[in-house]
Coordinates of C-alpha atoms and ligand atoms in Angstrom, one line a residue:
X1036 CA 1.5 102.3 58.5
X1037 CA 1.3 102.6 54.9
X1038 CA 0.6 100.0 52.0
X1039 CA 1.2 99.7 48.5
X1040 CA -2.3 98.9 46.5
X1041 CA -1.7 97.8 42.8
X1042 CA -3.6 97.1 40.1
X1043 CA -2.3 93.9 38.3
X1044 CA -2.0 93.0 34.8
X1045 CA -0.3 96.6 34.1
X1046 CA 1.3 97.7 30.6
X1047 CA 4.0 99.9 31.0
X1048 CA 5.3 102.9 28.6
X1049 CA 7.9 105.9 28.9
X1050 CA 10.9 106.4 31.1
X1051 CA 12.3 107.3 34.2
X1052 CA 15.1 108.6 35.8
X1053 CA 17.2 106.9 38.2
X1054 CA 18.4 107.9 41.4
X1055 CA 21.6 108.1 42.9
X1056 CA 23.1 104.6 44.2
X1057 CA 22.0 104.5 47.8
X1058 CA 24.8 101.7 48.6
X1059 CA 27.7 104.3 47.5
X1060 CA 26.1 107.0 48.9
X1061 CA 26.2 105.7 52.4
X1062 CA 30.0 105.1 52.0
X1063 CA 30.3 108.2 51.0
X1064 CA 28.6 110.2 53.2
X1065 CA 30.8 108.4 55.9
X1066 CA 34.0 109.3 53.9
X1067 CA 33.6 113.4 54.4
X1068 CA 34.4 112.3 58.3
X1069 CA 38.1 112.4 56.8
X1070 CA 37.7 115.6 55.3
X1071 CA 39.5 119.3 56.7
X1072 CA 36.8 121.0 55.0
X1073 CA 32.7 120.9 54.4
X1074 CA 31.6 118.9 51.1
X1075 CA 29.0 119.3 48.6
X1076 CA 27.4 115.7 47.7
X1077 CA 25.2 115.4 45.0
X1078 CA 23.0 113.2 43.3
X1079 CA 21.6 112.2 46.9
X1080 CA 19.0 109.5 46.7
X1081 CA 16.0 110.8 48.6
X1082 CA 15.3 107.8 50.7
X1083 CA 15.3 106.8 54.6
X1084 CA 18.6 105.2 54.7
X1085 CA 20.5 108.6 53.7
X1086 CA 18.3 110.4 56.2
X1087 CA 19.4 107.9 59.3
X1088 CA 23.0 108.5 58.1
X1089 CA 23.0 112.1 58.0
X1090 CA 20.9 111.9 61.2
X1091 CA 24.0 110.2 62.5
X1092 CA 26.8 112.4 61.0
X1093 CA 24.6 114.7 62.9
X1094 CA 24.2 113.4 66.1
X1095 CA 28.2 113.1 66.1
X1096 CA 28.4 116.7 65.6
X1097 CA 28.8 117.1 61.7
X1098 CA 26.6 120.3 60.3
X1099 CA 24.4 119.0 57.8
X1100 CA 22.6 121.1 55.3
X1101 CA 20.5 120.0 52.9
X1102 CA 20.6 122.5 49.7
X1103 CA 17.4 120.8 48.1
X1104 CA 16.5 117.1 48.1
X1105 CA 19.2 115.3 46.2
X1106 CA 22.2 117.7 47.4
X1107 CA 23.5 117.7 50.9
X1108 CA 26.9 120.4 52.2
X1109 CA 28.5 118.3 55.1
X1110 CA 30.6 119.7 57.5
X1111 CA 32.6 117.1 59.5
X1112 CA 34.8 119.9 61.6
X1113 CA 32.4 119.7 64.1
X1114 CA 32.7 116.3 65.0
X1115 CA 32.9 116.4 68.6
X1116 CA 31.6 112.4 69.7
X1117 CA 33.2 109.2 68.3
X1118 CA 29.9 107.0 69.6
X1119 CA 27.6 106.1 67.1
X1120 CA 24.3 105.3 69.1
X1121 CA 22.2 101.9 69.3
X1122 CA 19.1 104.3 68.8
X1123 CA 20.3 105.5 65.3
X1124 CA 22.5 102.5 64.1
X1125 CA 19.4 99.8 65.1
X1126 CA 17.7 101.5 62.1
X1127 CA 20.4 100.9 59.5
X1128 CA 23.3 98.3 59.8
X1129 CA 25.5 100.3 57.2
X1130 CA 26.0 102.8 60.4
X1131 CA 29.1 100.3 61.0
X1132 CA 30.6 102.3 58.0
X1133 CA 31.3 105.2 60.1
X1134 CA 33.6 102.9 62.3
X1135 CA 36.8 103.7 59.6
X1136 CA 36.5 107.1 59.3
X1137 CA 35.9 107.2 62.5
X1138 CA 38.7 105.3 64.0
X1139 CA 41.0 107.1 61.5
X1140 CA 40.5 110.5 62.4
X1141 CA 39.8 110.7 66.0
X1142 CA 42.0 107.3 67.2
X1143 CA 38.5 106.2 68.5
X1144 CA 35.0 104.6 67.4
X1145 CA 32.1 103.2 69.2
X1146 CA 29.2 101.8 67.0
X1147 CA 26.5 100.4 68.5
X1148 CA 26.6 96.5 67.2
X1149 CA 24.5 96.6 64.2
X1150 CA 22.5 93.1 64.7
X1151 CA 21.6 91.2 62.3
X1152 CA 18.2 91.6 59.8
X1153 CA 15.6 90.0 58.1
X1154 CA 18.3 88.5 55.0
X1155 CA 20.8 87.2 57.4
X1156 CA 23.0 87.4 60.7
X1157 CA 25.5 90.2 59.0
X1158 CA 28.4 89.8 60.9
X1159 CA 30.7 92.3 61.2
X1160 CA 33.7 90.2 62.0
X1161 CA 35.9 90.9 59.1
X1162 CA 35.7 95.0 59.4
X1163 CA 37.1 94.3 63.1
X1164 CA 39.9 91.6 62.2
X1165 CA 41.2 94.2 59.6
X1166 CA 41.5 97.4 61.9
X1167 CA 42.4 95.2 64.6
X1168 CA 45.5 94.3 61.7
X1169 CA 46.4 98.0 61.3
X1170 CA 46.8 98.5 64.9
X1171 CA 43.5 99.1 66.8
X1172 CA 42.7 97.7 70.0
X1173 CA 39.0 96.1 70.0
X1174 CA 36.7 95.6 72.3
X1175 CA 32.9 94.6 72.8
X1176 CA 31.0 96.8 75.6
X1177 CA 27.8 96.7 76.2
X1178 CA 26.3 95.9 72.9
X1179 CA 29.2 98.5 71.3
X1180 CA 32.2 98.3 69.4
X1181 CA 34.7 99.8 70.9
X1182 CA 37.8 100.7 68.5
X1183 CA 40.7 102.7 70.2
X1184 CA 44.5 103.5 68.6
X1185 CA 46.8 105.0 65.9
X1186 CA 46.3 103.2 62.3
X1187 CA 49.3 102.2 60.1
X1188 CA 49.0 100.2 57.2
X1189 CA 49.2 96.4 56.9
X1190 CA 48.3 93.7 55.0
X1191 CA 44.8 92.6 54.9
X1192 CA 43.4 89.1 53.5
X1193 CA 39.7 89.3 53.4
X1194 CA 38.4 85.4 53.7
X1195 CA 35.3 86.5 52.4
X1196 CA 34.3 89.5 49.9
X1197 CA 32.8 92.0 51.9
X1198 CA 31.6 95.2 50.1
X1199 CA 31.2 97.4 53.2
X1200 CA 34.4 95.6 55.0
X1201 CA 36.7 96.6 52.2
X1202 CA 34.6 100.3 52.1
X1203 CA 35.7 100.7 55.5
X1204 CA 39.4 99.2 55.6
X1205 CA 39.7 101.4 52.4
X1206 CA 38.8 104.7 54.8
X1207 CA 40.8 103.8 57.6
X1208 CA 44.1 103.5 55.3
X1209 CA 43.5 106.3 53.8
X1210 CA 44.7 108.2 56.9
X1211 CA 46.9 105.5 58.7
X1212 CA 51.4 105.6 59.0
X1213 CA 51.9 103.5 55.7
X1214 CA 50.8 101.3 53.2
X1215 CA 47.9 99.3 53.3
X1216 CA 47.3 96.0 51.2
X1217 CA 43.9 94.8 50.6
X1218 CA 43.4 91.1 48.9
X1219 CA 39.9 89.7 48.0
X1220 CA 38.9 93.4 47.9
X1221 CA 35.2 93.9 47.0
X1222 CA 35.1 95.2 43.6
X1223 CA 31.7 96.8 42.8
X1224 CA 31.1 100.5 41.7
X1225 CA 30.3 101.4 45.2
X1226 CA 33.4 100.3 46.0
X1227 CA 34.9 102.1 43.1
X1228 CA 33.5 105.6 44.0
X1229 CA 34.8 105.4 47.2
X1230 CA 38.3 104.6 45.8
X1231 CA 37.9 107.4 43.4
X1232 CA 37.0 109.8 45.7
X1233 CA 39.7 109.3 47.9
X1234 CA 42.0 109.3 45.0
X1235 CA 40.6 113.1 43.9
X1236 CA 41.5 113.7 47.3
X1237 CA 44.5 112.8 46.9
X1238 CA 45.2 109.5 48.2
X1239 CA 47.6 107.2 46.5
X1240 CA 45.4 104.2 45.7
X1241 CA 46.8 101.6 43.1
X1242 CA 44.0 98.6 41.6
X1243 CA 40.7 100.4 41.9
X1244 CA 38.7 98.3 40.5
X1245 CA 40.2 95.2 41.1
X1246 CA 40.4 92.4 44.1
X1247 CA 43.6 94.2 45.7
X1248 CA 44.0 97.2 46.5
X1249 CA 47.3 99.1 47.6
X1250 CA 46.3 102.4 49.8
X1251 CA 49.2 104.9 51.0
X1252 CA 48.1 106.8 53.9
X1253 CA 48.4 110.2 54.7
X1254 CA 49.6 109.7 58.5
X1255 CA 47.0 111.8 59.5
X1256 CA 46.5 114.7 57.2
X1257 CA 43.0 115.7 56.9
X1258 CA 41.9 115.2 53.5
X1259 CA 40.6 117.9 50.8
X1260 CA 37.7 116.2 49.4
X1261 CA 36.1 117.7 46.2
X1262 CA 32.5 118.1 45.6
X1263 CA 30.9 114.5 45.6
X1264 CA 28.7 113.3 42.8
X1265 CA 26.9 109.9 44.1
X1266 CA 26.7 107.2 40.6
X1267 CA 23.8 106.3 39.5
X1268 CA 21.8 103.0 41.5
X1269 CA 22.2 99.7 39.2
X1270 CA 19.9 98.0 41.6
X1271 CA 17.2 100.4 41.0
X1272 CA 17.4 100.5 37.8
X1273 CA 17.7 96.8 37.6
X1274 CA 14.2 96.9 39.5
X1275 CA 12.5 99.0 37.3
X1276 CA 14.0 96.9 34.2
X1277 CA 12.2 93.7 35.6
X1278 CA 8.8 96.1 35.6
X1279 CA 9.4 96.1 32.2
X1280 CA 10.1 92.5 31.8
X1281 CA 7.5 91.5 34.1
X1282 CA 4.7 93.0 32.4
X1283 CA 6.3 92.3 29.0
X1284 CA 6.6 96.3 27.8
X1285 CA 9.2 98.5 26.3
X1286 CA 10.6 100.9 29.0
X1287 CA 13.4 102.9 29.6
X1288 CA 15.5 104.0 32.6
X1289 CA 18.1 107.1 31.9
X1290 CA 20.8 108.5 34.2
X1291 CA 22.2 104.9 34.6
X1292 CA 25.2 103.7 33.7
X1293 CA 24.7 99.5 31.9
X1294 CA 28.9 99.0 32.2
X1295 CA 27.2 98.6 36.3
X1296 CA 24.8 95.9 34.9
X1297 CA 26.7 93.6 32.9
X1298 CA 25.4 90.4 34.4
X1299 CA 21.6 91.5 35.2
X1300 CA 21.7 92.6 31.0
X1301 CA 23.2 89.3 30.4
X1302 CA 20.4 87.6 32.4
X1303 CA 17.6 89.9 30.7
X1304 CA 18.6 88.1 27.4
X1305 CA 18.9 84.8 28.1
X1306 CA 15.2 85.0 29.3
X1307 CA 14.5 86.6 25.6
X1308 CA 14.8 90.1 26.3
X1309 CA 16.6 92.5 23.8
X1310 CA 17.7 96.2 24.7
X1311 CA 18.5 99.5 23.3
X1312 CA 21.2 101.3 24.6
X1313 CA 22.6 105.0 23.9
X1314 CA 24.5 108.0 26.1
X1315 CA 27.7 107.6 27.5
X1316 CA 29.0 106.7 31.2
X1317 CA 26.5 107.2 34.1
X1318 CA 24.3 109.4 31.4
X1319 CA 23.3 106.6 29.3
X1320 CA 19.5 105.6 28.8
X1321 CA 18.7 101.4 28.6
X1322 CA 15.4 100.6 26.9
X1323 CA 14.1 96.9 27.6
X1324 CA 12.2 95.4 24.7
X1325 CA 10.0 92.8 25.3
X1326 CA 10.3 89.2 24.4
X1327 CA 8.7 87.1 22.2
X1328 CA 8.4 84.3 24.8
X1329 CA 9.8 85.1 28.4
X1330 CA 12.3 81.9 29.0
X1331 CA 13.1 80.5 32.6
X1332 CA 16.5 80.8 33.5
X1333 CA 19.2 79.9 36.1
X1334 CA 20.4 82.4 38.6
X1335 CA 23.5 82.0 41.2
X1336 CA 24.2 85.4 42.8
X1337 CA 28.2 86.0 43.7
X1338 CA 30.3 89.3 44.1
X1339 CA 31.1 91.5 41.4
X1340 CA 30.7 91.7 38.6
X1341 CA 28.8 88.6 39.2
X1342 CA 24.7 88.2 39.2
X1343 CA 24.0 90.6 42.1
X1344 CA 22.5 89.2 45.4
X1345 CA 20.2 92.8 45.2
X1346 CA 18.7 91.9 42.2
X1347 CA 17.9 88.1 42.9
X1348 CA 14.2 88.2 44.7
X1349 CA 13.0 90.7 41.5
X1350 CA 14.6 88.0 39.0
X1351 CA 12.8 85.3 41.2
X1352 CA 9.4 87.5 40.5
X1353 CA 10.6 87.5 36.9
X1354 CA 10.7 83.4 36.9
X1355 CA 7.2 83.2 38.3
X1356 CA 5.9 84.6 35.1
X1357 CA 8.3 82.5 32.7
X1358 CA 7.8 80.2 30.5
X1359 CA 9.3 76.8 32.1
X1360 CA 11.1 75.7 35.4
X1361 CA 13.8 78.3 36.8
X1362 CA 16.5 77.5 39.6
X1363 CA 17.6 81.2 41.7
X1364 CA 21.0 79.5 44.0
X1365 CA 21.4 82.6 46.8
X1366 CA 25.2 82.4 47.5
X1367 CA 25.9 85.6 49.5
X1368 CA 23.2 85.5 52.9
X1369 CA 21.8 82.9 54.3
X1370 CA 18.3 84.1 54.4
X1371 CA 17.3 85.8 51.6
X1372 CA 14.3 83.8 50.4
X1373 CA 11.8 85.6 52.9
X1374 CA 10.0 86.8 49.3
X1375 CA 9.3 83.3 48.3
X1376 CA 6.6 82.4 51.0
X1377 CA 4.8 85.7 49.6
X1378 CA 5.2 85.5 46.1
X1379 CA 3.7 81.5 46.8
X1380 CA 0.9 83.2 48.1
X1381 CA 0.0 85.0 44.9
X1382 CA 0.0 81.7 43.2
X1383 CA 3.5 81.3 42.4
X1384 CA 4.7 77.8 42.2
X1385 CA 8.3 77.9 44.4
X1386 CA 10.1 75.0 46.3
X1387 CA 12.8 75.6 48.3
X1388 CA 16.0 73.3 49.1
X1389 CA 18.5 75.1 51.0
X1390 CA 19.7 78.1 49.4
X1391 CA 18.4 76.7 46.2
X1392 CA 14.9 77.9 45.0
X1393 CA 12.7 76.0 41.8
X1394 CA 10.2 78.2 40.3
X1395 CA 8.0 76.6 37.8
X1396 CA 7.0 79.7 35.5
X1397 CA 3.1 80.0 35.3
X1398 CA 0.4 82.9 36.5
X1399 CA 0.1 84.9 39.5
X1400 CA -2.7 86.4 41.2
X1401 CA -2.9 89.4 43.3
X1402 CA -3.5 89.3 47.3
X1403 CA -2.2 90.8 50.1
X1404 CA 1.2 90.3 50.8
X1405 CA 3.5 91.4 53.3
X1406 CA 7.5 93.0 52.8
X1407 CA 10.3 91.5 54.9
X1408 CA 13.2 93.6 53.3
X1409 CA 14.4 96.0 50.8
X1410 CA 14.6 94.4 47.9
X1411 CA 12.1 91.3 48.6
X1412 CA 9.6 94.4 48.9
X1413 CA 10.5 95.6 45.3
X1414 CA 10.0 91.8 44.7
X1415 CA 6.1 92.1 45.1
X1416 CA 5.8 95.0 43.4
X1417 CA 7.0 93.1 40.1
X1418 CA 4.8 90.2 40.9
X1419 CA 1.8 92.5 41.7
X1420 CA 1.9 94.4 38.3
X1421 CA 1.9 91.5 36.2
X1422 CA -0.6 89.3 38.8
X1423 CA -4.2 89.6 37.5
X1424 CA -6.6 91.1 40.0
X1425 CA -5.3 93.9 42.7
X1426 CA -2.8 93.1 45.3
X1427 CA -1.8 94.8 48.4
X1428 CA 1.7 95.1 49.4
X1429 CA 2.1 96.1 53.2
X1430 CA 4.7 97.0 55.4
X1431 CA 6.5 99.6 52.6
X1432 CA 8.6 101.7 55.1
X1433 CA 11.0 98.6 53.9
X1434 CA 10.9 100.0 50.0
X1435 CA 11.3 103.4 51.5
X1436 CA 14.6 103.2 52.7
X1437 CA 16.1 102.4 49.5
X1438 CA 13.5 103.2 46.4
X1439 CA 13.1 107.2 45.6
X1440 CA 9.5 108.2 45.1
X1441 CA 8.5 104.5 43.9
X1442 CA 4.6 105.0 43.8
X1443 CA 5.7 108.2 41.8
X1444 CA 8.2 106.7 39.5
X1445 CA 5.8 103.3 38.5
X1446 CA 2.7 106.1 37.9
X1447 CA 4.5 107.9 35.6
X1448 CA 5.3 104.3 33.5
X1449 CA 1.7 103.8 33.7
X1450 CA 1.0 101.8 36.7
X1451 CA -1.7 101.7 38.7
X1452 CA -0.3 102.3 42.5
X1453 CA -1.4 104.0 45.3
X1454 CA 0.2 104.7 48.8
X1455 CA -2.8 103.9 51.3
X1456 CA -2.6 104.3 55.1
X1457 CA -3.4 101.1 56.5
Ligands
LIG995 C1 26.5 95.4 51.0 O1 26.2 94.9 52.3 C2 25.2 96.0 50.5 N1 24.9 97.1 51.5 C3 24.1 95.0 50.5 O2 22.9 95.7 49.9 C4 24.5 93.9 49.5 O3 23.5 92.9 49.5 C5 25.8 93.3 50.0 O4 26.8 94.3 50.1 C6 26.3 92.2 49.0 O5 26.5 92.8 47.7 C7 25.6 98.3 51.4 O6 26.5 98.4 50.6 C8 25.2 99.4 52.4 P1 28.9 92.1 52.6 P2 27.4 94.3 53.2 O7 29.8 92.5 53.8 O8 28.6 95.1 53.0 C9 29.6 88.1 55.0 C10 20.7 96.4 49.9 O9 19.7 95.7 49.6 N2 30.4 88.9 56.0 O10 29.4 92.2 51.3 O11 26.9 94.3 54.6 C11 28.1 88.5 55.1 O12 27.4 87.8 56.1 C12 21.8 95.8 50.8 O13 20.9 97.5 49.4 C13 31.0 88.3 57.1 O14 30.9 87.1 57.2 O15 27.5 92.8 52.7 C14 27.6 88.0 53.7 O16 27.4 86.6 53.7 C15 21.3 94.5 51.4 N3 31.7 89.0 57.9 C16 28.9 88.3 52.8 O17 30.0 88.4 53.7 C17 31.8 90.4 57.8 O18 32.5 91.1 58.6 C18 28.7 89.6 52.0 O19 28.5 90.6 52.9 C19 31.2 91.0 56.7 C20 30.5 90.3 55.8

């Protein structure tokens, strides 16, 4: 196994690209299950979690070819097994996004139950109470999911806001008899690609963007789905904004899009950071400038365009290193605080109540520390440049699966990080 050494009380300088989103990708990769013909993606982050997808696509009987690195040609006529297997799906709960396309385009779909993880129990209850709505029968067997029958539209009330729930109600309508209403849709830019996507396809979609969403289905017709460009990753940039933050330096991230970070922007300031900001769309460039004093803050995470779950354990870094007491209120998952027994560990001052966390701002101090998830990981990176001493973050195949050449990107800004085999 591999770990993360890094050398603490880092300045940064320069700029890096960002990668593709990894949390639209994975809907989108599922998407070309609805297509009659093979699609070009592009702008493929290079990271584990794409791998296990395509591994799936694969292991369903979809030809996958990658053309380099970032760009992938994915044929889904081949499909010749509905059964998404425990072995492939154990390794990444977004698997249960095959389960519309799926169920649209064959009638049938058997995904392995995806379990829970480190951040919470993830249910999956409200992707089966919605195609269960436009017609499918459900079953549980044998740790599967087991979805059999012909979609047609319906309306669908969402009790909670569910990003890959709507993802995948928004996949199965797009080939089901009728119209499908969706209220409480999620509304973040993953959610939006997929939308548009199907829309260049030519599916009638009316609200992208918005909490409902009106689908017409094609009653079966195969879509034609045009080359797929994946938009840019908000969280990773995000990330690699609080390096800059953290260790108080001007830095830039380009190929993002800030309309995608509204809230974590509006967070940056109210701890004292200013930014620069220039390009257009997904091709714009943000530069974080440091602040004259870094302020504590109060963080609640909600749904979009809210203060993003993804980003709270790096904010919660951030706090450790301001100036005054901070409060970070996780709204979304019950257990997304795993980073706080670690970053305590570098000195960190952090009292939990609930799914309320205190963080009196002060100094950290580099040890060994240990991931638990994605973005907890990217957590202790953060608190490891700015700590004094070294620190050793273990347990990285967790960064891996959603963080494009991190050791790399964090080098090039000047960090002092090496990937050591443990
Ligand atoms: C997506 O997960 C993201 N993953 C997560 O990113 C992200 O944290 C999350 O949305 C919230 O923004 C992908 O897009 C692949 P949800 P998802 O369904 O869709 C409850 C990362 O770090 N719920 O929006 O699985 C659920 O328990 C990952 O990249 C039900 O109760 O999250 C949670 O409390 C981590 N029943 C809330 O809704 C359901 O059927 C939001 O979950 C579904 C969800």
């Amino acid at each position: 196994m591999h770990y993360l050494q890094i050398k603490g009380e880092a300045k940064l300088s320069g700029e890096i690209k960002i990668s593709g989103a990894k949390n639209a990708a994975l809907p989108l990769i599922a998407l070309i299950i609805l297509s009659k013909n093979p699609v070009t993606i592009k702008n493929l982050p290079d990271v584990s979690d794409i791998k296990t997808l395509i591994q799936l696509l694969a292991n369903l009987g979809a030809k996958c070819e990658y053309l380099d690195a970032h760009t992938a040609v994915i044929d889904p006529r081949g499909i010749n097994s509905t059964k998404a297997v425990y072995d492939i799906v154990r390794k990444m709960r977004a698997s249960i996004l095959v389960l519309g396309p799926l169920l649209a385009r064959f009638g049938k779909a058997e995904v392995s139950m995806p379990g829970g993880c480190a951040i919470g129990a993830r249910p999956i209850d409200l992707h089966l109470k919605a195609v269960e709505k436009m017609g499918a029968q459900v079953k549980i067997e044998e740790g599967y999911v087991v979805c059999e029958g012909a979609l047609r539209g319906a309306n669908i009330s969402f009790d909670k806001i569910t990003v890959t729930g709507t993802e995948n109600v928004v996949m199965a309508a797009a080939l089901a008899h009728g119209e499908t209403c969706i209220i409480n849709a999620a509304k973040e830019p993953e959610v939006v690609a997929v939308c548009e996507a199907l829309a260049s396809a030519g599916v009638k979609i009316e609200g992208i963007g918005t909490d409902e969403l009106k689908i017409t289905g094609t009653a079966g017709e195969l879509l034609n789905i045009n080359e797929i460009t994946v938009i840019p990753d908000r969280i990773e940039a995000g990330t690699y904004l609080c390096a800059g933050a953290i260790t108080n330096s001007k830095i830039s991230v380009t190929s993002v899009n800030p309309a995608h970070l509204g809230a974590v922007l509006a967070k940056f300031e109210d701890m004292g950071f200013k930014f620069e900001i220039s390009g257009s769309g997904n091709d714009s460039k943000i530069t974080i400038l440091p602040a004259d004093e870094i302020k504590a803050t109060k963080i609640i995470t909600t749904e979009y365009p809210g203060f993003p779950t993804d980003m709270q354990a790096q904010f919660m870094a951030l706090t450790c290193v301001a100036q005054g007491t901070s409060t970070v209120e996780e709204r979304l998952f019950e257990n997304r605080f795993m980073h706080v027994s670690e970053l305590n560990r570098m000195g960190a001052d952090i009292k939990l109540n609930g799914n309320i966390a205190t963080i009196k701002g002060g100094k950290l101090a580099g040890a060994d520390v240990m991931a638990t998830d994605l973005r907890a990981s990217s957590a202790l990176v953060l608190a490891a440049l700015a700590a004094s001493g070294t620190t050793r973050v273990h347990r990285i195949y967790h960064l891996d699966r959603g963080y494009e050449s991190l050791e790399a990107k964090f080098s090039a800004l000047g960090a002092q990080i090496l990937r050591l085999e443990e």
